[in-house]
Amino acid sequence: MISSVKLTASSSPFSAFSSRKKLHNLQTRSQLSTLPTIQIAKQNLGHSPFFTHKPLYLESTFKAINAITRRRRDDDSSVVCQAYEADRSRPIEIQLPDEEVAQKLKMGLYFATWWSLNVVFNIYNKKVLNVFPYPWLTSTLSLAAGSLIMLVSWATRVAEPPKVNFDFWKALLPVAVAHTIGHVAATVSMSKVAVSFTHIIKSGEPAFSVLVSRFLLGEAFPLPVYLSLLPIIGGCALAAVTELNFNMIGFMGAMISNMAFVFRNIFSKKGMKGMSVSGMNYYACLSMLSLLILTPFAIAVEGPKLWAAGWQTALSQIGPNFIWWVAAQSVFYHLYNQVSYISLDQISPLTFSIGNTMKRISVIVSSIIIFHTPVQPINALGAAIAILGTFLYSQAKQ
């Protein structure tokens, strides 16, 4: 809407001609100006019959809708008013502080759930292995429980089943092989040594990652990354030398697990790049394929006869609670890994690395308290140095 108002105190032809000339000059100047000057005479607007309560918006471009009000005083006390009414305004996006708080609470919930499930798994896993020393079957049951949970979830539509093809399973195969080796090796380690010792040695995984990437893949790293390996290697060595219940099979199991998980990550980055399956469904498919790989080897290494005899012995010692222990360690293994993969989709790799370091601390401390593991001060110092090195590595890698 364009309104023009002309109030004049003189009715002579010269005055009318002068006012029209001034109005024409004003319109020409306002069209050439990118940012007109506005002077509002509030008292005169209040008396104008053309006063509007709708808002006026000023923009610095010709295409924008603008509002211009100007008062001119001269001999004939005339007032010229010209207005362009705005019909819309540009929305302003404001991020509310509540969104940031909700995001932080969400991350905190992820970490708390991840750590808690991991602690519970390690406790029940160690309880089972203490009375039923068959890590190959225990590892198989963990993968079987996770596979069953996801199959039921997909069948009931609790979770949306992934759309996969032959190329996906082909790319996933080397990842599953490495995952199977790492999982079994870690379980073998915990069947021979304390949970805390296994996790202290497993905190040295970054050292294996850098060495494999450097010498096999030819990747170069900045100097701070190499320097961060010194406390990791030194701390793990100090903890191993001073371990009261040292066992070579347990130590080698943790070392093999480190190496296997490094290759799992490498295969996953290279082979799974561009695949649409991630997070919860990715780990579900990984568990199922690992179960198919592990089952024949578990039967060949241990076998049903040993399992049956060991099962009867464990039931006679513990009673029906032993069945609950086996079920708990199997289910919680899947749940803690599931949450970790979901978290990895939601947070940055650096935040995930820091969370993984804190997870090891929570497992080490809780297992020492629950199982009354004897720890010498020098052994605790080695563990602290190794974990500190892992934290420094996660910082330097970024």
Short mmCIF file of N, CA and C in Angstrom, two decimals, residues 122 125-126 129-130 135-136 139 181-202 245-258:
data_model
loop_
_atom_site.label_atom_id
_atom_site.label_comp_id
_atom_site.label_asym_id
_atom_site.label_seq_id
_atom_site.Cartn_x
_atom_site.Cartn_y
_atom_site.Cartn_z
N ASN A 122 31.76 -57.23 32.97
CA ASN A 122 33.05 -57.74 33.42
C ASN A 122 32.94 -58.48 34.74
N ASN A 125 31.12 -61.81 33.92
CA ASN A 125 31.99 -62.63 33.08
C ASN A 125 33.09 -63.29 33.90
N LYS A 126 33.67 -62.53 34.81
CA LYS A 126 34.73 -63.08 35.67
C LYS A 126 34.16 -64.12 36.64
N LEU A 129 33.75 -67.31 34.62
CA LEU A 129 35.03 -67.93 34.27
C LEU A 129 35.74 -68.52 35.47
N ASN A 130 35.47 -68.00 36.66
CA ASN A 130 36.11 -68.55 37.87
C ASN A 130 35.63 -69.97 38.16
N PRO A 135 36.47 -70.32 28.12
CA PRO A 135 36.26 -69.01 27.49
C PRO A 135 35.72 -69.07 26.07
N TRP A 136 35.98 -70.17 25.35
CA TRP A 136 35.47 -70.26 23.99
C TRP A 136 33.95 -70.39 23.98
N SER A 139 32.45 -66.98 25.18
CA SER A 139 32.46 -65.99 24.10
C SER A 139 31.35 -66.27 23.08
N ILE A 181 38.44 -62.83 16.88
CA ILE A 181 39.73 -63.10 17.51
C ILE A 181 39.93 -62.22 18.74
N GLY A 182 39.62 -60.94 18.60
CA GLY A 182 39.79 -60.03 19.73
C GLY A 182 38.89 -60.36 20.90
N HIS A 183 37.66 -60.75 20.61
CA HIS A 183 36.71 -61.09 21.66
C HIS A 183 37.14 -62.35 22.42
N VAL A 184 37.51 -63.40 21.69
CA VAL A 184 37.93 -64.65 22.33
C VAL A 184 39.23 -64.45 23.11
N ALA A 185 40.18 -63.72 22.53
CA ALA A 185 41.46 -63.51 23.21
C ALA A 185 41.29 -62.75 24.52
N ALA A 186 40.41 -61.75 24.53
CA ALA A 186 40.16 -61.01 25.77
C ALA A 186 39.51 -61.90 26.82
N THR A 187 38.58 -62.77 26.39
CA THR A 187 37.92 -63.67 27.34
C THR A 187 38.91 -64.71 27.89
N VAL A 188 39.79 -65.21 27.03
CA VAL A 188 40.83 -66.13 27.49
C VAL A 188 41.72 -65.44 28.52
N SER A 189 42.06 -64.20 28.26
CA SER A 189 42.91 -63.44 29.20
C SER A 189 42.23 -63.32 30.56
N MET A 190 40.95 -62.98 30.57
CA MET A 190 40.25 -62.80 31.85
C MET A 190 40.01 -64.11 32.58
N SER A 191 40.10 -65.23 31.85
CA SER A 191 39.96 -66.52 32.53
C SER A 191 41.26 -66.91 33.26
N LYS A 192 42.36 -66.23 32.95
CA LYS A 192 43.67 -66.58 33.54
C LYS A 192 44.20 -65.54 34.52
N VAL A 193 43.82 -64.28 34.34
CA VAL A 193 44.34 -63.22 35.21
C VAL A 193 43.18 -62.37 35.71
N ALA A 194 43.51 -61.40 36.56
CA ALA A 194 42.49 -60.50 37.11
C ALA A 194 41.93 -59.60 36.02
N VAL A 195 40.68 -59.19 36.20
CA VAL A 195 40.04 -58.30 35.24
C VAL A 195 40.82 -56.99 35.12
N SER A 196 41.29 -56.49 36.24
CA SER A 196 42.04 -55.23 36.23
C SER A 196 43.30 -55.34 35.40
N PHE A 197 44.01 -56.47 35.50
CA PHE A 197 45.25 -56.63 34.74
C PHE A 197 44.95 -56.71 33.24
N THR A 198 43.92 -57.41 32.87
CA THR A 198 43.55 -57.50 31.45
C THR A 198 43.27 -56.11 30.88
N HIS A 199 42.55 -55.29 31.62
CA HIS A 199 42.20 -53.96 31.10
C HIS A 199 43.38 -53.00 31.15
N ILE A 200 44.31 -53.21 32.04
CA ILE A 200 45.53 -52.40 32.03
C ILE A 200 46.32 -52.68 30.75
N ILE A 201 46.47 -53.95 30.40
CA ILE A 201 47.18 -54.30 29.18
C ILE A 201 46.41 -53.84 27.95
N LYS A 202 45.08 -53.93 28.00
CA LYS A 202 44.28 -53.51 26.85
C LYS A 202 44.28 -52.00 26.67
N ASN A 245 49.75 -61.86 40.35
CA ASN A 245 49.23 -63.11 39.78
C ASN A 245 49.45 -63.14 38.27
N PHE A 246 50.67 -62.87 37.86
CA PHE A 246 50.97 -62.81 36.43
C PHE A 246 50.84 -64.20 35.80
N ASN A 247 50.27 -64.21 34.61
CA ASN A 247 50.12 -65.44 33.83
C ASN A 247 50.39 -65.12 32.37
N MET A 248 51.29 -65.90 31.75
CA MET A 248 51.69 -65.58 30.38
C MET A 248 50.54 -65.73 29.40
N ILE A 249 49.67 -66.74 29.58
CA ILE A 249 48.52 -66.91 28.68
C ILE A 249 47.57 -65.71 28.80
N GLY A 250 47.35 -65.27 30.03
CA GLY A 250 46.50 -64.11 30.24
C GLY A 250 47.09 -62.85 29.62
N PHE A 251 48.41 -62.68 29.78
CA PHE A 251 49.08 -61.51 29.21
C PHE A 251 49.02 -61.54 27.68
N MET A 252 49.34 -62.69 27.09
CA MET A 252 49.33 -62.80 25.63
C MET A 252 47.91 -62.67 25.07
N GLY A 253 46.92 -63.16 25.82
CA GLY A 253 45.54 -63.00 25.36
C GLY A 253 45.15 -61.54 25.23
N ALA A 254 45.54 -60.71 26.22
CA ALA A 254 45.24 -59.28 26.15
C ALA A 254 45.99 -58.61 25.01
N MET A 255 47.25 -59.03 24.78
CA MET A 255 48.04 -58.45 23.70
C MET A 255 47.45 -58.82 22.33
N ILE A 256 47.06 -60.07 22.16
CA ILE A 256 46.44 -60.49 20.90
C ILE A 256 45.11 -59.76 20.68
N SER A 257 44.38 -59.56 21.74
CA SER A 257 43.11 -58.83 21.64
C SER A 257 43.35 -57.41 21.15
N ASN A 258 44.40 -56.76 21.67
CA ASN A 258 44.74 -55.42 21.21
C ASN A 258 45.02 -55.40 19.71
#
